XYZ file of N, CA and C in Angstrom:
498
model
N 15.111 7.386 15.056
C 16.510 7.723 15.223
C 16.607 9.177 15.663
N 17.478 9.414 16.591
C 17.644 10.758 17.135
C 19.014 11.278 16.726
N 19.005 12.434 16.069
C 20.220 13.091 15.596
C 20.393 14.370 16.408
N 21.606 14.619 16.881
C 21.880 15.821 17.661
C 23.262 16.345 17.308
N 23.502 17.617 17.641
C 24.853 18.155 17.472
C 25.537 18.187 18.827
N 26.802 18.544 18.819
C 27.629 18.484 20.028
C 27.170 19.434 21.130
N 26.340 20.417 20.811
C 25.869 21.355 21.832
C 24.553 20.911 22.479
N 23.996 19.807 22.015
C 22.704 19.344 22.525
C 22.787 18.942 23.991
N 21.731 19.224 24.698
C 21.546 18.767 26.070
C 20.147 18.167 26.116
N 20.059 16.927 26.569
C 18.766 16.256 26.590
C 18.433 15.807 28.000
N 17.160 15.619 28.252
C 16.736 15.141 29.553
C 15.232 15.206 29.685
N 14.762 14.654 30.768
C 13.345 14.694 31.117
C 13.250 15.331 32.511
N 13.227 16.666 32.564
C 13.296 17.365 33.848
C 11.946 17.562 34.549
N 10.887 16.932 34.061
C 9.545 17.222 34.546
C 9.350 17.057 36.048
N 9.981 16.026 36.668
C 9.767 15.837 38.109
C 10.316 17.006 38.923
N 11.231 17.774 38.357
C 11.772 18.933 39.082
C 10.761 20.067 39.179
N 9.671 19.973 38.421
C 8.616 20.988 38.499
C 7.267 20.384 38.893
N 7.306 19.148 39.415
C 6.099 18.574 39.983
C 5.202 17.777 39.059
N 5.666 17.422 37.872
C 4.879 16.570 36.979
C 5.747 15.389 36.536
N 5.242 14.593 35.640
C 6.031 13.481 35.105
C 6.227 13.698 33.614
N 7.243 13.057 33.040
C 7.428 13.165 31.592
C 6.188 12.668 30.854
N 5.768 13.422 29.896
C 4.632 13.032 29.067
C 5.122 12.651 27.687
N 4.220 12.533 26.769
C 4.578 12.220 25.387
C 5.303 10.894 25.242
N 5.079 9.981 26.172
C 5.721 8.674 26.087
C 7.048 8.582 26.803
N 7.487 9.635 27.449
C 8.801 9.638 28.089
C 9.019 8.528 29.098
N 8.014 8.239 29.924
C 8.183 7.177 30.925
C 8.120 5.790 30.299
N 7.646 5.689 29.080
C 7.533 4.385 28.430
C 8.643 4.159 27.399
N 9.010 5.201 26.694
C 10.016 5.065 25.638
C 11.442 5.046 26.175
N 11.724 5.878 27.166
C 13.085 5.941 27.700
C 13.567 4.589 28.248
N 12.783 3.878 29.059
C 13.262 2.564 29.527
C 13.522 1.580 28.374
N 12.790 1.706 27.304
C 13.004 0.827 26.158
C 14.308 1.158 25.440
N 14.732 2.398 25.501
C 15.989 2.817 24.856
C 17.204 2.519 25.716
N 17.103 2.780 27.022
C 18.303 2.731 27.868
C 18.211 1.746 29.027
N 17.103 1.049 29.179
C 16.921 0.133 30.296
C 16.211 0.814 31.462
N 15.564 0.006 32.262
C 14.736 0.529 33.353
C 15.541 1.285 34.403
N 16.679 0.733 34.830
C 17.456 1.368 35.901
C 18.015 2.722 35.461
N 18.590 2.768 34.269
C 19.154 4.034 33.789
C 18.040 5.057 33.568
N 16.911 4.620 33.026
C 15.784 5.530 32.819
C 15.292 6.079 34.152
N 15.202 5.221 35.148
C 14.761 5.673 36.470
C 15.702 6.739 37.016
N 16.997 6.502 36.901
C 17.971 7.494 37.383
C 17.783 8.833 36.674
N 17.615 8.796 35.359
C 17.473 10.037 34.596
C 16.165 10.757 34.913
N 15.077 10.021 34.995
C 13.777 10.636 35.269
C 13.684 11.102 36.720
N 14.068 10.253 37.668
C 13.911 10.582 39.087
C 14.806 11.730 39.524
N 15.963 11.893 38.896
C 16.866 12.990 39.266
C 16.670 14.221 38.390
N 15.903 14.089 37.313
C 15.685 15.183 36.348
C 17.006 15.646 35.730
N 17.965 14.728 35.681
C 19.302 15.070 35.195
C 19.300 15.360 33.699
N 19.984 16.456 33.341
C 20.187 16.791 31.934
C 21.525 16.200 31.495
N 21.571 15.722 30.269
C 22.735 14.986 29.775
C 23.279 15.693 28.538
N 24.585 15.955 28.534
C 25.210 16.581 27.371
C 25.374 15.573 26.247
N 25.560 16.074 25.044
C 25.520 15.277 23.815
C 26.402 14.028 23.833
N 27.649 14.160 24.228
C 28.560 13.008 24.187
C 28.078 11.893 25.108
N 27.664 12.247 26.308
C 27.150 11.233 27.224
C 25.823 10.678 26.718
N 24.997 11.540 26.151
C 23.714 11.090 25.601
C 23.937 10.027 24.528
N 24.959 10.210 23.727
C 25.303 9.213 22.696
C 25.755 7.911 23.347
N 26.606 8.022 24.357
C 27.090 6.832 25.061
C 25.952 6.060 25.724
N 24.972 6.775 26.265
C 23.848 6.141 26.956
C 22.802 5.573 25.998
N 22.862 5.967 24.726
C 21.854 5.515 23.771
C 20.657 6.438 23.659
N 20.771 7.641 24.253
C 19.700 8.623 24.140
C 19.705 9.286 22.770
N 20.872 9.350 22.159
C 21.072 9.950 20.843
C 21.734 8.888 19.968
N 21.260 8.770 18.733
C 21.799 7.761 17.826
C 22.969 8.268 16.990
N 22.946 9.544 16.641
C 23.962 10.103 15.756
C 24.316 11.509 16.192
N 25.611 11.735 16.442
C 26.102 13.079 16.753
C 26.759 13.647 15.504
N 26.390 14.866 15.156
C 26.937 15.513 13.965
C 27.322 16.945 14.292
N 28.038 17.580 13.361
C 28.397 18.996 13.539
C 27.145 19.868 13.607
N 26.185 19.578 12.742
C 24.937 20.327 12.678
C 23.799 19.307 12.626
N 22.900 19.341 13.609
C 21.857 18.323 13.711
C 20.958 18.295 12.471
N 20.568 19.455 11.969
C 19.678 19.485 10.806
C 20.357 18.883 9.584
N 21.580 19.299 9.325
C 22.327 18.763 8.185
C 22.551 17.258 8.356
N 22.914 16.835 9.550
C 23.118 15.414 9.815
C 21.849 14.601 9.609
N 20.727 15.144 10.068
C 19.452 14.445 9.898
C 19.080 14.339 8.423
N 19.316 15.406 7.669
C 19.015 15.373 6.233
C 19.930 14.404 5.491
N 21.201 14.338 5.894
C 22.119 13.378 5.267
C 21.702 11.948 5.578
N 21.313 11.690 6.816
C 20.834 10.367 7.195
C 19.575 10.011 6.405
N 18.656 10.949 6.305
C 17.427 10.708 5.531
C 17.759 10.397 4.072
N 18.743 11.081 3.521
C 19.160 10.819 2.142
C 19.739 9.425 1.974
N 20.540 8.983 2.949
C 21.104 7.628 2.877
C 19.999 6.578 2.969
N 19.012 6.835 3.805
C 17.888 5.908 3.925
C 17.063 5.913 2.639
N 16.769 7.105 2.128
C 15.924 7.238 0.935
C 16.558 6.642 -0.313
N 17.865 6.439 -0.307
C 18.538 5.850 -1.465
C 18.249 4.352 -1.593
N 17.685 3.764 -0.574
C 17.411 2.329 -0.570
C 16.006 2.029 -1.087
N 15.733 0.772 -1.297
C 14.460 0.310 -1.825
C 13.290 0.708 -0.932
N 12.300 1.413 -1.467
C 11.110 1.741 -0.674
C 10.372 0.484 -0.210
N 10.322 -0.515 -1.063
C 9.653 -1.766 -0.705
C 10.412 -2.451 0.424
N 11.742 -2.530 0.301
C 12.556 -3.138 1.340
C 12.484 -2.376 2.652
N 12.515 -1.047 2.574
C 12.427 -0.230 3.791
C 11.099 -0.439 4.497
N 9.995 -0.434 3.742
C 8.679 -0.657 4.358
C 8.640 -2.018 5.057
N 9.167 -3.035 4.391
C 9.157 -4.381 4.969
C 10.026 -4.447 6.220
N 11.207 -3.839 6.176
C 12.104 -3.849 7.337
C 11.469 -3.110 8.516
N 10.872 -1.943 8.244
C 10.217 -1.187 9.312
C 9.075 -1.987 9.921
N 8.272 -2.616 9.070
C 7.148 -3.391 9.567
C 7.636 -4.578 10.397
N 8.669 -5.281 9.918
C 9.198 -6.428 10.657
C 9.741 -5.985 12.011
N 10.459 -4.869 12.050
C 11.019 -4.395 13.310
C 9.916 -3.998 14.284
N 8.887 -3.308 13.787
C 7.800 -2.875 14.675
C 6.963 -4.045 15.158
N 6.602 -4.946 14.256
C 5.776 -6.087 14.662
C 6.538 -7.058 15.551
N 7.852 -7.177 15.348
C 8.643 -8.116 16.115
C 9.079 -7.616 17.473
N 9.000 -6.321 17.682
C 9.448 -5.761 18.960
C 8.562 -6.282 20.087
N 9.188 -6.785 21.116
C 8.447 -7.284 22.259
C 8.080 -8.756 22.153
N 8.280 -9.369 20.996
C 8.014 -10.795 20.841
C 9.246 -11.594 21.236
N 9.051 -12.871 21.567
C 10.219 -13.710 21.796
C 10.937 -13.917 20.463
N 12.167 -14.427 20.509
C 12.992 -14.539 19.311
C 12.322 -15.386 18.235
N 11.753 -16.506 18.622
C 11.118 -17.390 17.633
C 10.006 -16.654 16.880
N 9.146 -15.983 17.609
C 8.054 -15.241 16.984
C 8.584 -14.080 16.154
N 9.612 -13.399 16.658
C 10.216 -12.295 15.907
C 10.806 -12.766 14.592
N 11.435 -13.939 14.612
C 11.994 -14.489 13.369
C 10.888 -14.879 12.388
N 9.735 -15.296 12.893
C 8.594 -15.569 12.017
C 8.099 -14.283 11.361
N 8.064 -13.206 12.125
C 7.682 -11.905 11.566
C 8.656 -11.522 10.463
N 9.952 -11.653 10.748
C 10.972 -11.317 9.760
C 10.829 -12.171 8.504
N 10.619 -13.465 8.676
C 10.484 -14.350 7.528
C 9.284 -13.971 6.670
N 8.170 -13.648 7.293
C 6.983 -13.247 6.531
C 7.241 -11.947 5.767
N 7.925 -11.018 6.395
C 8.242 -9.755 5.714
C 9.196 -10.007 4.553
N 10.186 -10.881 4.766
C 11.123 -11.212 3.685
C 10.376 -11.842 2.513
N 9.499 -12.810 2.799
C 8.748 -13.475 1.730
C 7.871 -12.489 0.970
N 7.391 -11.452 1.657
C 6.515 -10.486 0.994
C 7.259 -9.616 -0.015
N 8.590 -9.531 0.093
C 9.363 -8.697 -0.834
C 10.314 -9.492 -1.724
N 10.412 -10.777 -1.474
C 11.409 -11.604 -2.169
C 11.260 -11.588 -3.683
N 10.062 -11.379 -4.178
C 9.849 -11.393 -5.628
C 9.337 -10.044 -6.134
N 9.660 -8.998 -5.403
C 9.226 -7.646 -5.781
C 10.086 -7.093 -6.909
N 9.575 -6.081 -7.555
C 10.339 -5.375 -8.578
C 11.591 -4.741 -8.000
N 11.505 -4.269 -6.751
C 12.678 -3.662 -6.120
C 13.788 -4.694 -5.924
N 13.431 -5.904 -5.538
C 14.455 -6.935 -5.383
C 15.117 -7.229 -6.718
N 14.338 -7.381 -7.765
C 14.902 -7.666 -9.083
C 15.828 -6.534 -9.527
N 15.391 -5.300 -9.323
C 16.208 -4.147 -9.692
C 17.458 -4.063 -8.833
N 17.334 -4.329 -7.541
C 18.493 -4.270 -6.652
C 19.565 -5.276 -7.029
N 19.158 -6.500 -7.343
C 20.111 -7.532 -7.745
C 20.752 -7.163 -9.086
N 19.930 -6.696 -10.035
C 20.467 -6.311 -11.347
C 21.464 -5.167 -11.215
N 21.112 -4.160 -10.441
C 22.005 -3.008 -10.261
C 23.309 -3.427 -9.592
N 23.235 -4.310 -8.614
C 24.435 -4.803 -7.950
C 25.324 -5.537 -8.955
N 24.750 -6.431 -9.727
C 25.523 -7.203 -10.707
C 26.121 -6.324 -11.798
N 25.401 -5.253 -12.162
C 25.862 -4.349 -13.217
C 26.681 -3.187 -12.662
N 26.906 -3.182 -11.351
C 27.698 -2.143 -10.674
C 27.183 -0.737 -10.991
N 25.878 -0.558 -10.809
C 25.241 0.744 -11.019
C 24.269 1.014 -9.880
N 23.834 2.260 -9.776
C 22.839 2.606 -8.765
C 21.481 2.081 -9.218
N 20.717 1.557 -8.300
C 19.391 1.056 -8.683
C 18.402 2.188 -8.956
N 17.458 1.903 -9.803
C 16.324 2.804 -10.054
C 15.093 2.058 -9.562
N 14.739 2.305 -8.310
C 13.706 1.528 -7.640
C 12.327 1.737 -8.248
N 11.632 0.658 -8.592
C 10.244 0.808 -9.021
C 9.367 1.277 -7.859
N 9.710 0.866 -6.615
C 9.013 1.358 -5.433
C 7.752 0.626 -5.064
N 7.195 -0.119 -5.966
C 6.019 -0.910 -5.629
C 5.938 -2.064 -6.600
N 5.162 -3.009 -6.234
C 5.035 -4.195 -7.059
C 3.707 -4.841 -6.715
N 2.981 -5.357 -7.682
C 1.721 -6.019 -7.360
C 1.902 -7.145 -6.340
N 3.087 -7.756 -6.318
C 3.346 -8.838 -5.363
C 3.675 -8.311 -3.980
N 3.871 -6.999 -3.849
C 4.216 -6.414 -2.557
C 3.002 -6.462 -1.648
N 3.061 -7.283 -0.634
C 1.914 -7.452 0.251
C 1.987 -6.560 1.479
N 2.892 -5.601 1.504
C 3.005 -4.741 2.673
C 2.224 -3.454 2.507
N 1.110 -3.536 1.819
C 0.257 -2.373 1.633
C -0.733 -2.220 2.781
N -0.485 -2.921 3.848
C -1.377 -2.870 4.991
C -2.211 -4.137 5.104
N -2.155 -5.010 4.110
C -2.976 -6.212 4.158
C -2.292 -7.367 4.886
N -1.018 -7.258 5.174
C -0.322 -8.295 5.927
C -0.655 -8.085 7.396
N -1.208 -9.092 8.034
C -1.544 -8.936 9.449
C -0.936 -10.069 10.254
N -0.641 -9.766 11.493
C -0.039 -10.729 12.403
C -0.965 -10.880 13.595
N -1.286 -12.115 13.938
C -2.111 -12.390 15.098
C -1.341 -13.298 16.037
N -0.830 -12.743 17.141
C -0.129 -13.602 18.094
C -1.122 -14.554 18.758
N -0.722 -15.792 18.980
C -1.563 -16.751 19.696
C -0.658 -17.699 20.469
N -1.220 -18.349 21.458
C -0.456 -19.304 22.260
C -0.995 -20.697 22.007
N -0.084 -21.650 21.885
C -0.464 -23.041 21.694
C 0.574 -23.909 22.387
N 0.132 -24.761 23.277
C 1.039 -25.635 24.028
C 2.141 -24.843 24.728
N 1.805 -23.682 25.250
C 2.775 -22.879 25.968
C 3.751 -22.109 25.103
N 3.616 -22.201 23.760
C 4.528 -21.502 22.860
C 3.813 -20.344 22.183
N 4.555 -19.282 21.925
C 4.001 -18.179 21.155
C 4.069 -18.534 19.682
N 2.968 -18.398 18.976
C 2.922 -18.639 17.545
C 2.266 -17.441 16.884
N 2.484 -17.295 15.592
C 1.870 -16.201 14.863
C 1.032 -16.771 13.736
N -0.109 -16.144 13.505
C -0.929 -16.499 12.363
C -0.772 -15.391 11.329
N -0.580 -15.758 10.081
C -0.377 -14.785 9.023
C -1.564 -14.780 8.100
N -1.967 -13.609 7.691
C -3.035 -13.480 6.723
C -2.645 -12.406 5.722
N -2.670 -12.727 4.469
C -2.415 -11.775 3.396
C -3.735 -11.443 2.736
N -4.039 -10.144 2.666
C -5.250 -9.712 1.968
C -6.503 -9.922 2.701
């Protein structure tokens, strides 16, 4: 997520000095804004002011102060279940670029890995008791410690995933 303030100006001006964007710029920008828009921005070396950057999807959150806004966003994220966050991040990363069916399989496996975690039990209890949760943060049943693996494979022209725990 990219947080900026109203004075931010963003762009990839490298072609104006004879090189190309590095650090993933030619690969990440098209994924954020689409190939045609990325080409226009990179090929023209155009710099974009904050409001337009937000409209284009170059910036996710505009705030009065970027540092304060980023810290507030981090606080809102950190208030949630560490187990749930890890699973959601893993599902989003593993599912990116897969067809919908395969992506939903990734999501389902991630959901099953946390469905009986201590964080889920605490989250439901806290919701029912109308209080803030006190996340345990880990659970022996939590299989997202790096042991969950996804192996894409093709069978009969369809994308399928093989799951292995541990």
